mmCIF file of C-alpha atoms in Angstrom:
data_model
loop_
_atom_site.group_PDB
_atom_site.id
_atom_site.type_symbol
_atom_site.label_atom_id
_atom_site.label_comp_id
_atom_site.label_asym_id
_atom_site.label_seq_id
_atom_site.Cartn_x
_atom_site.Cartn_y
_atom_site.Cartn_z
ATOM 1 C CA UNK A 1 96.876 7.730 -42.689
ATOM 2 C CA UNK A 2 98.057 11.104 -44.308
ATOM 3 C CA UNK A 3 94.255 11.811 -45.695
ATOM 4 C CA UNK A 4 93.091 10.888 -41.980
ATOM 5 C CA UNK A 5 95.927 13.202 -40.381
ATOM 6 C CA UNK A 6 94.874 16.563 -43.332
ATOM 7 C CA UNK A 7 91.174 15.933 -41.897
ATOM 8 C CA UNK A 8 92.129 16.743 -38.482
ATOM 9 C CA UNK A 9 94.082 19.739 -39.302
ATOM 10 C CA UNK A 10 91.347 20.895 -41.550
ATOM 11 C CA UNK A 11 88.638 20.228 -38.440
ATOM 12 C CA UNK A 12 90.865 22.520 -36.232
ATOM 13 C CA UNK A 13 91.251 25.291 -38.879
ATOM 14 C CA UNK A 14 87.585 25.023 -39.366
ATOM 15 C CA UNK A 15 87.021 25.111 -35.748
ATOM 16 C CA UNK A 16 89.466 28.022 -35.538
ATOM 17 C CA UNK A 17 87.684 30.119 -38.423
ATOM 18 C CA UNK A 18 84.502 29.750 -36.357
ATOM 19 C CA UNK A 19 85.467 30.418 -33.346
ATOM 20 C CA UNK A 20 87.711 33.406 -33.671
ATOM 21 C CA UNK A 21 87.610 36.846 -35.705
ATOM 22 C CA UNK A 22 89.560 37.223 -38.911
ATOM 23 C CA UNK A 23 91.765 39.596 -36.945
ATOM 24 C CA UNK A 24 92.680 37.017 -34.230
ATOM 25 C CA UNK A 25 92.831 34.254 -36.672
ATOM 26 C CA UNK A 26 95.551 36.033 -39.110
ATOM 27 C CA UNK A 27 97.946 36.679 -35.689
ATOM 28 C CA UNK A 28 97.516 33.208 -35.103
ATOM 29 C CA UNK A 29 98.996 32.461 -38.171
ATOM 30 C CA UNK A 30 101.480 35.110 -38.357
ATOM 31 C CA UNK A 31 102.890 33.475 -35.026
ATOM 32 C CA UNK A 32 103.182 29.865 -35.911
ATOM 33 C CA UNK A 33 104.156 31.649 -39.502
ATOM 34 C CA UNK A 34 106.849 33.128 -37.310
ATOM 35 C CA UNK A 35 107.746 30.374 -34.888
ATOM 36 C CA UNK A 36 108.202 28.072 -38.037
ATOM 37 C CA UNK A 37 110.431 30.608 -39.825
ATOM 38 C CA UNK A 38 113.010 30.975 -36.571
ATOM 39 C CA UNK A 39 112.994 27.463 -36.572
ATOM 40 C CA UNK A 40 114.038 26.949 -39.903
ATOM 41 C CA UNK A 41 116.623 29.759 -39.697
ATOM 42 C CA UNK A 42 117.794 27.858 -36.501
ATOM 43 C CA UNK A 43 118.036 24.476 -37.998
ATOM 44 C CA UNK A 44 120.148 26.405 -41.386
ATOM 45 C CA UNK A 45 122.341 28.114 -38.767
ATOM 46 C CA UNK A 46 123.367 24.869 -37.191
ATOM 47 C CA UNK A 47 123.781 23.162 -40.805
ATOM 48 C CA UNK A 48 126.024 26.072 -41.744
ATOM 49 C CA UNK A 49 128.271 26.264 -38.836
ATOM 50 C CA UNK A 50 128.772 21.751 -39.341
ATOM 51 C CA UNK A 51 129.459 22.306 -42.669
ATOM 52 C CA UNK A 52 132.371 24.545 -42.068
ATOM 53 C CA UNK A 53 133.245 22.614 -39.037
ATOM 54 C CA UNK A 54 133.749 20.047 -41.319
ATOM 55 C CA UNK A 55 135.470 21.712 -44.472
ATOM 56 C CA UNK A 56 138.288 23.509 -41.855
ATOM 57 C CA UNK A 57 139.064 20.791 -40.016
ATOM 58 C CA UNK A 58 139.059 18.430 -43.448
ATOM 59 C CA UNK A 59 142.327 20.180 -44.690
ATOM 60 C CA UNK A 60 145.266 22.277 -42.430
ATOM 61 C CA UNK A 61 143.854 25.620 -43.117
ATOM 62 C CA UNK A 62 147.365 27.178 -41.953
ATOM 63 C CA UNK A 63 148.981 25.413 -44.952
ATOM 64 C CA UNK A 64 145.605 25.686 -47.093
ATOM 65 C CA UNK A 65 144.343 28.834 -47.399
ATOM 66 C CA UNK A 66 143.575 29.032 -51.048
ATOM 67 C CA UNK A 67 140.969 26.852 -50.715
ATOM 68 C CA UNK A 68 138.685 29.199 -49.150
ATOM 69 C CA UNK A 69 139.004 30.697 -52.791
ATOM 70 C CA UNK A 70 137.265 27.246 -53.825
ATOM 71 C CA UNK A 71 134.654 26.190 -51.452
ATOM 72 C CA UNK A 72 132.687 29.410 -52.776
ATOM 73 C CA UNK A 73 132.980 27.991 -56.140
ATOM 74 C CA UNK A 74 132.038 24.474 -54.736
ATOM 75 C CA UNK A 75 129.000 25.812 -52.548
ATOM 76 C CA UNK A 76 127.397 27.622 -56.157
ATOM 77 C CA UNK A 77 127.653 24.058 -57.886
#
């Protein structure tokens, strides 16, 4: 299944290579390049801000507040 799926993608590159100039080809794949690295930073953003959803609300930060001393400590492990 996975060998089956790399031939396709390697048919469309191939047909891509063929049918377009190395200019047009390389912005292409800066844009999906691109697109892919928003999403990521996206997808990290949304992790992040659960994360610290979750590590304020887990202890009363009011009372707390020498634990944000800690969770740097704790993210580095």
């Amino acid at each position: 299944m996975a060998r089956r799926r790399y031939d396709k993608f390697y048919q469309y590159y191939l047909w891509l290579t063929h049918r377009l100039t190395d200019r047009q080809l390389m912005m292409v794949l800066a844009a999906v390049v691109g697109l892919a690295a928003g999403l990521g930073t996206y997808i990290f953003e949304i992790l992040l801000h659960f994360i610290r959803a979750g590590l304020v609300n887990w202890f009363p930060v009011e009372r707390a507040q020498f634990l944000y001393l800690i969770y740097p400590a704790v993210g580095i492990i």
